[in-house]
Structures are given as C-alpha cells and as structure tokens.
Amino acid sequence: MTSPFEALPVHFTLPARDARGRFVRLDSVLREILAAHDYPTCIKLVLAEAITLAALIGSLMKQDGGQVTIQAQTEGGIVELLVVDYRGGELRGHVRFDAERLARLGANPSLFALFGKGYLAMTFDQSFGKGRYQGIVPLDGDSLSQACESYFTQSEQVPTMIRIAIESDATGCRSAGYLVQHLPEGEEGRERLHVRLDHPEWEHVSILSSTLTHSELLDPAVDGRDLLWRLFHEEDEVRAEDGVALVKGCRCNLDHIRDVIGRFPPEEQAEMVGDTGTIVVDCAFCSRAFHIDPPAATQG
Ligand SMILES: [Zn+2]
C-alpha cells in the first residue's frame, strides 16, 4: 500500500464560491531535500514549511514549465537567506544561516528571532516569454505561511488562506499544506477585489477552511479528497483533480555547468581556478561541488 503521503497534490475549485485551492503532502521528497543538508531542527522545520509553500503556490501556475521562487532575506538576521523553488513539480531549497548565533537561541525560536527584520520575495517566471514578476512583502507574522498570505492579499489583492502542518521525528519529516483563495472573476480574472469590501462567498469558504486541524492535515487515514468532503460536503459542487507529482529536482549537472563556464573567455576561466587546480562550482541546493577542468586542460 502506498502512503497517502505519496499521493498526488489535489487541485480543487468551488465554482459557486469563486474559490480555488490546493492540497499537498510531502514525505520522501522532503526527506530527500533535507538529506542534502546537515541543518539543525529549527532550520529544517522552516525549510520544510517553505518547501510546502512552494509546492502549493507553484501548483497554482499553469503546468507549462513556469517557475515560482520564494526567497526570504534579512538584514542582520540569523537566517541570512532562504530560497526554495518549484518548476513542474520539481522542488528544491536551501538555507544560509549563522550557526553560532543560532546555537545561542532556544529550541523553538520565533520567526522574528530567526529572520529579524526580513522580507519575503515571491517571483513568478512564466515560460514561453510570458514574463516575470515579483512581489515583496515584509516578513512579519508568526510564520512564512502568514507572510505568503500577506503577499497574496497585499500584492495581488487575492484573499488567500494557507494552513501548513509539519511533523518531524526520528524517521523523518512530513508535511501537509492547504491553500484556498478567492478569485471572483475566475482563475484568469484580473479584476481584483480591492474595490469591494464584502466577500460573503469568501467568508464562507474561509470559515469552513479554518476548521481544518493540524492532525487532520497530517492524518494518513484521511486523503485530500476526504478532507475536501469534510469541509465542503454541503456545497453544490466541488471539482477536484490530481496535480503533478512532487519530486526533488535541481538543474545542476556537470554538462550544464561546463557549458556556462565555457561561455567565459579563457583568461577569465583561468582566474576561476582554485587551489584544487579545477574550477569549483557549488550547488547550494544539493550541497554538491562540481569540479570543472580549466581551459588549458580542456583545450589540450
Ligand atoms: Zn543542485
């Protein structure tokens, strides 16, 4: 029997309420991403939350190769940089932090203790030349999820509710994420809501959604469609379909890196050669170093 945690993400819409949502669960993909790094627990948890957010928000994009990047950056925070991204079901992420200062914090530091004065940037790269846009919001609230909710509400005027539950024990780390948002003009609608102050349809959806509990989100006996039924069985219509499978994915590989390095003039390549006699390129997402032969060696 496959774990419900390996089930595909569920995309759903409530046509009569002008709402759409996503439900995801991550198990092995999370374990794989975290296994590339040797992070203390609180950093693992914040990265797990960010990856789950990337899975939810990334799956809002049309599945044609577009990418979502979520980046949290701070001024003088213990976490200097957190980056996660999503492209076509592929997820990856890493965190750069000050280990010494982190060690002096207690076991469950607040978001502010970790990030200080921080910002959350959300970047949508749409494929096929459809452009790129970015929104930035202050990293306040109690969690990255709250900052993402603010992003949608403030930058896009799309009321959005996000719930994330994470469970971490000796066997690994699992997460579940639920996102629902109000799009009164349909999925493609650009007519935003800031002109209207009352949203009874949305209020209804958000009140029902707020009954979701941490344990329901993570309960392996309850799958995404069960959860939707629990929340919305009194609605006229709930449309649900499977999203694409979530996997760990990275674009680093030797051929690609060789190709990028090869575009620099030979003298600049020569300057990149390190003590090892090779050009070393790190992939922070995979904690891997790639060694590229300098031009003298490759050109014989
Ligand atoms: Zn990589």
Short mmCIF file of C-alpha atoms and ligand atoms in Angstrom, two decimals:
data_model
loop_
_atom_site.label_atom_id
_atom_site.label_comp_id
_atom_site.label_asym_id
_atom_site.label_seq_id
_atom_site.Cartn_x
_atom_site.Cartn_y
_atom_site.Cartn_z
CA MET A 1 0.00 0.00 0.00
CA THR A 2 1.41 3.36 -0.91
CA SER A 3 1.39 6.00 1.77
CA PRO A 4 -1.26 8.70 1.37
CA PHE A 5 1.71 10.99 1.79
CA GLU A 6 2.88 9.91 -1.64
CA ALA A 7 -0.48 10.80 -3.19
CA LEU A 8 -0.61 13.42 -5.91
CA PRO A 9 -1.48 17.00 -4.98
CA VAL A 10 -5.18 17.79 -5.25
CA HIS A 11 -6.36 20.87 -7.14
CA PHE A 12 -9.90 21.94 -6.35
CA THR A 13 -12.42 24.63 -7.17
CA LEU A 14 -15.72 25.65 -5.63
CA PRO A 15 -17.36 27.26 -8.66
CA ALA A 16 -20.31 28.73 -6.77
CA ARG A 17 -17.96 30.34 -4.22
CA ASP A 18 -15.38 31.64 -6.71
CA ALA A 19 -12.70 29.79 -4.81
CA ARG A 20 -9.85 27.57 -5.81
CA GLY A 21 -7.37 25.64 -3.74
CA ARG A 22 -4.56 23.15 -3.49
CA PHE A 23 -3.78 20.35 -1.08
CA VAL A 24 -0.33 18.76 -0.92
CA ARG A 25 1.50 16.31 1.25
CA LEU A 26 5.23 15.76 1.22
CA ASP A 27 7.15 12.87 2.67
CA SER A 28 10.03 11.33 0.71
CA VAL A 29 10.54 14.50 -1.35
CA LEU A 30 11.01 16.47 1.84
CA ARG A 31 13.33 13.87 3.28
CA GLU A 32 15.43 13.94 0.11
CA ILE A 33 15.73 17.72 0.06
CA LEU A 34 16.61 17.90 3.75
CA ALA A 35 19.08 14.99 3.46
CA ALA A 36 21.32 17.11 1.23
CA HIS A 37 21.96 19.41 4.20
CA ASP A 38 23.01 18.95 7.78
CA TYR A 39 20.69 21.52 9.31
CA PRO A 40 19.64 21.87 12.95
CA THR A 41 15.99 21.03 13.63
CA CYS A 42 14.59 24.56 13.66
CA ILE A 43 16.20 25.31 10.27
CA LYS A 44 14.88 22.01 8.89
CA LEU A 45 11.38 22.94 10.01
CA VAL A 46 11.46 26.40 8.49
CA LEU A 47 12.79 24.95 5.22
CA ALA A 48 10.12 22.22 5.29
CA GLU A 49 7.47 24.91 5.64
CA ALA A 50 8.96 26.92 2.77
CA ILE A 51 9.10 23.86 0.50
CA THR A 52 5.48 23.05 1.27
CA LEU A 53 4.56 26.65 0.43
CA ALA A 54 6.49 26.39 -2.85
CA ALA A 55 4.57 23.21 -3.69
CA LEU A 56 1.22 24.91 -3.00
CA ILE A 57 1.99 28.18 -4.76
CA GLY A 58 3.92 26.60 -7.61
CA SER A 59 0.98 24.35 -8.41
CA LEU A 60 -1.19 27.44 -8.90
CA MET A 61 0.76 28.14 -12.08
CA LYS A 62 -0.18 26.64 -15.38
CA GLN A 63 1.86 23.48 -15.82
CA ASP A 64 3.94 24.64 -18.75
CA GLY A 65 7.35 24.97 -17.19
CA GLY A 66 6.86 28.21 -15.27
CA GLN A 67 8.78 28.61 -12.04
CA VAL A 68 7.97 30.06 -8.64
CA THR A 69 10.78 31.14 -6.35
CA ILE A 70 10.21 32.09 -2.73
CA GLN A 71 13.09 33.89 -1.12
CA ALA A 72 13.35 35.17 2.44
CA GLN A 73 16.11 37.64 3.06
CA THR A 74 17.06 39.56 6.14
CA GLU A 75 19.14 42.41 7.39
CA GLY A 76 21.34 41.06 10.16
CA GLY A 77 19.10 38.06 10.85
CA ILE A 78 20.39 34.66 11.93
CA VAL A 79 18.92 33.21 8.77
CA GLU A 80 20.66 35.20 6.07
CA LEU A 81 18.89 33.68 3.11
CA LEU A 82 16.28 31.04 2.45
CA VAL A 83 15.46 30.03 -1.12
CA VAL A 84 13.00 27.46 -2.39
CA ASP A 85 11.67 27.00 -5.87
CA TYR A 86 9.18 24.95 -7.83
CA ARG A 87 9.10 24.07 -11.50
CA GLY A 88 6.77 21.49 -12.97
CA GLY A 89 6.56 19.52 -9.73
CA GLU A 90 10.30 19.78 -9.01
CA LEU A 91 11.17 21.27 -5.64
CA ARG A 92 14.45 22.33 -4.11
CA GLY A 93 15.62 24.60 -1.33
CA HIS A 94 18.44 25.70 0.91
CA VAL A 95 19.11 28.00 3.85
CA ARG A 96 22.16 30.06 4.73
CA PHE A 97 22.39 30.92 8.40
CA ASP A 98 24.76 31.87 11.20
CA ALA A 99 25.25 28.63 13.12
CA GLU A 100 26.97 30.27 16.09
CA ARG A 101 24.20 32.76 16.72
CA LEU A 102 21.59 30.07 16.14
CA ALA A 103 23.17 27.84 18.78
CA ARG A 104 22.59 30.59 21.34
CA LEU A 105 18.82 30.60 20.69
CA GLY A 106 16.36 28.33 22.46
CA ALA A 107 14.83 25.24 20.88
CA ASN A 108 11.81 26.91 19.30
CA PRO A 109 12.85 30.33 18.08
CA SER A 110 10.19 32.63 16.70
CA LEU A 111 10.19 33.74 13.09
CA PHE A 112 11.45 37.13 14.22
CA ALA A 113 14.26 35.56 16.26
CA LEU A 114 15.41 33.71 13.13
CA PHE A 115 14.92 36.38 10.49
CA GLY A 116 14.98 39.69 12.36
CA LYS A 117 13.81 42.39 10.00
CA GLY A 118 13.20 40.39 6.88
CA TYR A 119 11.48 40.37 3.51
CA LEU A 120 9.75 37.70 1.54
CA ALA A 121 10.06 37.90 -2.22
CA MET A 122 7.86 35.83 -4.46
CA THR A 123 8.97 35.56 -8.09
CA PHE A 124 6.88 34.06 -10.85
CA ASP A 125 8.79 33.19 -14.02
CA GLN A 126 6.35 32.26 -16.68
CA SER A 127 7.56 30.18 -19.55
CA PHE A 128 7.37 30.92 -23.26
CA GLY A 129 8.36 34.56 -22.84
CA LYS A 130 5.25 35.42 -20.84
CA GLY A 131 7.38 37.38 -18.45
CA ARG A 132 8.44 37.53 -14.88
CA TYR A 133 7.00 39.38 -11.96
CA GLN A 134 7.96 39.74 -8.38
CA GLY A 135 6.24 40.92 -5.24
CA ILE A 136 7.92 41.70 -1.94
CA VAL A 137 6.30 41.83 1.49
CA PRO A 138 7.76 42.30 4.96
CA LEU A 139 8.47 39.03 6.73
CA ASP A 140 6.20 39.59 9.67
CA GLY A 141 3.54 37.49 11.32
CA ASP A 142 4.29 34.22 13.05
CA SER A 143 5.24 32.11 10.08
CA LEU A 144 6.34 32.05 6.47
CA SER A 145 2.79 30.94 5.64
CA GLN A 146 1.39 34.15 7.09
CA ALA A 147 3.89 36.17 5.07
CA CYS A 148 2.73 34.33 1.92
CA GLU A 149 -0.90 35.08 2.79
CA SER A 150 0.06 38.76 3.08
CA TYR A 151 1.79 38.56 -0.28
CA PHE A 152 -1.41 37.42 -2.00
CA THR A 153 -3.62 39.80 -0.10
CA GLN A 154 -1.39 42.88 -0.43
CA SER A 155 0.45 42.40 -3.71
CA GLU A 156 -2.21 40.58 -5.69
CA GLN A 157 -5.42 41.56 -3.87
CA VAL A 158 -6.37 37.89 -3.79
CA PRO A 159 -7.68 36.86 -0.37
CA THR A 160 -5.82 33.67 0.50
CA MET A 161 -5.73 31.26 3.40
CA ILE A 162 -2.85 28.86 3.94
CA ARG A 163 -2.52 26.10 6.53
CA ILE A 164 0.64 24.05 6.91
CA ALA A 165 1.29 21.20 9.29
CA ILE A 166 4.69 19.64 9.81
CA GLU A 167 5.60 16.54 11.73
CA SER A 168 9.19 15.68 12.48
CA ASP A 169 10.52 12.65 14.30
CA ALA A 170 13.39 10.18 14.16
CA THR A 171 12.02 8.64 10.95
CA GLY A 172 11.95 11.91 9.07
CA CYS A 173 9.84 14.90 8.33
CA ARG A 174 6.39 15.02 6.73
CA SER A 175 4.28 17.99 5.87
CA ALA A 176 0.84 18.83 4.60
CA GLY A 177 -0.31 22.09 3.07
CA TYR A 178 -3.69 23.54 2.23
CA LEU A 179 -4.25 26.74 0.29
CA VAL A 180 -7.52 28.29 -0.72
CA GLN A 181 -8.11 31.63 -2.42
CA HIS A 182 -10.88 33.80 -3.70
CA LEU A 183 -10.91 34.60 -7.40
CA PRO A 184 -14.25 36.24 -8.08
CA GLU A 185 -13.54 36.63 -11.79
CA GLY A 186 -12.44 33.05 -12.22
CA GLU A 187 -8.95 31.63 -12.44
CA GLU A 188 -7.89 34.05 -15.14
CA GLY A 189 -9.60 37.05 -13.60
CA ARG A 190 -7.57 40.22 -13.39
CA GLU A 191 -10.39 42.33 -11.97
CA ARG A 192 -9.29 42.39 -8.36
CA LEU A 193 -11.22 42.72 -5.21
CA HIS A 194 -9.91 45.84 -3.58
CA VAL A 195 -12.89 47.79 -4.85
CA ARG A 196 -15.25 45.54 -2.91
CA LEU A 197 -15.25 45.29 0.84
CA ASP A 198 -17.69 42.48 1.44
CA HIS A 199 -16.97 39.00 0.21
CA PRO A 200 -19.66 36.75 1.67
CA GLU A 201 -18.68 33.82 -0.57
CA TRP A 202 -15.11 34.04 0.53
CA GLU A 203 -16.06 34.46 4.17
CA HIS A 204 -17.99 31.23 3.97
CA VAL A 205 -15.06 29.35 2.42
CA SER A 206 -12.53 30.77 4.86
CA ILE A 207 -14.69 29.98 7.89
CA LEU A 208 -15.07 26.37 6.76
CA SER A 209 -11.36 26.15 5.94
CA SER A 210 -10.38 27.48 9.33
CA THR A 211 -11.86 24.37 10.94
CA LEU A 212 -9.06 22.25 9.44
CA THR A 213 -6.84 20.94 12.21
CA HIS A 214 -3.15 20.14 12.27
CA SER A 215 -3.89 16.47 12.94
CA GLU A 216 -6.43 16.22 10.10
CA LEU A 217 -3.93 17.70 7.69
CA LEU A 218 -1.37 15.07 8.63
CA ASP A 219 -3.68 12.10 9.29
CA PRO A 220 -2.53 9.31 6.94
CA ALA A 221 -6.02 7.77 7.08
CA VAL A 222 -7.53 10.89 5.51
CA ASP A 223 -6.59 11.79 1.97
CA GLY A 224 -7.01 15.10 0.16
CA ARG A 225 -10.43 14.28 -1.26
CA ASP A 226 -11.65 13.11 2.16
CA LEU A 227 -10.57 16.43 3.59
CA LEU A 228 -12.41 18.35 0.89
CA TRP A 229 -15.51 16.30 1.56
CA ARG A 230 -15.29 17.05 5.28
CA LEU A 231 -15.01 20.76 4.62
CA PHE A 232 -17.34 21.23 1.70
CA HIS A 233 -19.85 18.36 1.51
CA GLU A 234 -22.72 20.82 1.79
CA GLU A 235 -21.57 22.77 -1.24
CA ASP A 236 -23.35 22.33 -4.57
CA GLU A 237 -20.21 21.40 -6.39
CA VAL A 238 -16.58 20.72 -5.56
CA ARG A 239 -14.34 19.95 -8.52
CA ALA A 240 -11.16 18.10 -7.71
CA GLU A 241 -8.37 16.84 -9.91
CA ASP A 242 -4.88 15.50 -9.47
CA GLY A 243 -1.87 17.76 -9.83
CA VAL A 244 1.58 16.67 -10.95
CA ALA A 245 3.77 14.53 -8.71
CA LEU A 246 6.17 16.39 -6.43
CA VAL A 247 9.83 15.40 -6.63
CA LYS A 248 13.19 16.79 -5.61
CA GLY A 249 14.72 18.37 -8.66
CA CYS A 250 17.72 20.52 -9.37
CA ARG A 251 19.14 21.98 -12.56
CA CYS A 252 22.73 21.47 -11.55
CA ASN A 253 24.65 18.96 -13.64
CA LEU A 254 28.17 18.80 -14.92
CA ASP A 255 27.31 19.38 -18.60
CA HIS A 256 25.20 22.44 -17.83
CA ILE A 257 27.84 23.95 -15.54
CA ARG A 258 30.61 23.21 -18.07
CA ASP A 259 28.52 24.93 -20.69
CA VAL A 260 28.01 28.04 -18.51
CA ILE A 261 31.72 28.23 -17.58
CA GLY A 262 32.68 27.66 -21.21
CA ARG A 263 30.95 30.90 -22.20
CA PHE A 264 33.52 32.94 -20.23
CA PRO A 265 36.69 33.97 -22.09
CA PRO A 266 39.64 31.62 -21.39
CA GLU A 267 41.52 34.23 -19.33
CA GLU A 268 38.51 34.69 -17.04
CA GLN A 269 38.14 30.93 -16.72
CA ALA A 270 41.82 30.75 -15.74
CA GLU A 271 41.15 33.24 -12.93
CA MET A 272 38.40 31.00 -11.56
CA VAL A 273 40.78 28.07 -11.00
CA GLY A 274 41.11 27.31 -7.30
CA ASP A 275 43.67 25.51 -5.15
CA THR A 276 42.44 22.18 -6.45
CA GLY A 277 43.61 23.06 -9.96
CA THR A 278 39.99 22.98 -11.12
CA ILE A 279 37.16 25.48 -11.27
CA VAL A 280 34.89 24.62 -8.36
CA VAL A 281 31.20 25.40 -8.70
CA ASP A 282 28.94 24.76 -5.73
CA CYS A 283 25.26 23.93 -5.87
CA ALA A 284 23.84 25.26 -2.62
CA PHE A 285 20.58 23.37 -3.18
CA CYS A 286 22.31 19.98 -3.34
CA SER A 287 25.38 20.79 -1.18
CA ARG A 288 27.49 19.49 -4.06
CA ALA A 289 30.70 20.80 -5.53
CA PHE A 290 31.39 20.35 -9.24
CA HIS A 291 34.96 20.38 -10.50
CA ILE A 292 35.49 21.74 -13.98
CA ASP A 293 38.81 21.43 -15.76
CA PRO A 294 40.34 24.79 -16.64
CA PRO A 295 40.53 25.75 -20.34
CA ALA A 296 44.22 24.83 -20.69
CA ALA A 297 43.38 21.24 -19.80
CA THR A 298 40.19 21.03 -21.85
CA GLN A 299 41.73 22.60 -24.91
CA GLY A 300 44.80 20.36 -24.67
ZN ZN B 1 21.80 21.12 -7.40
#
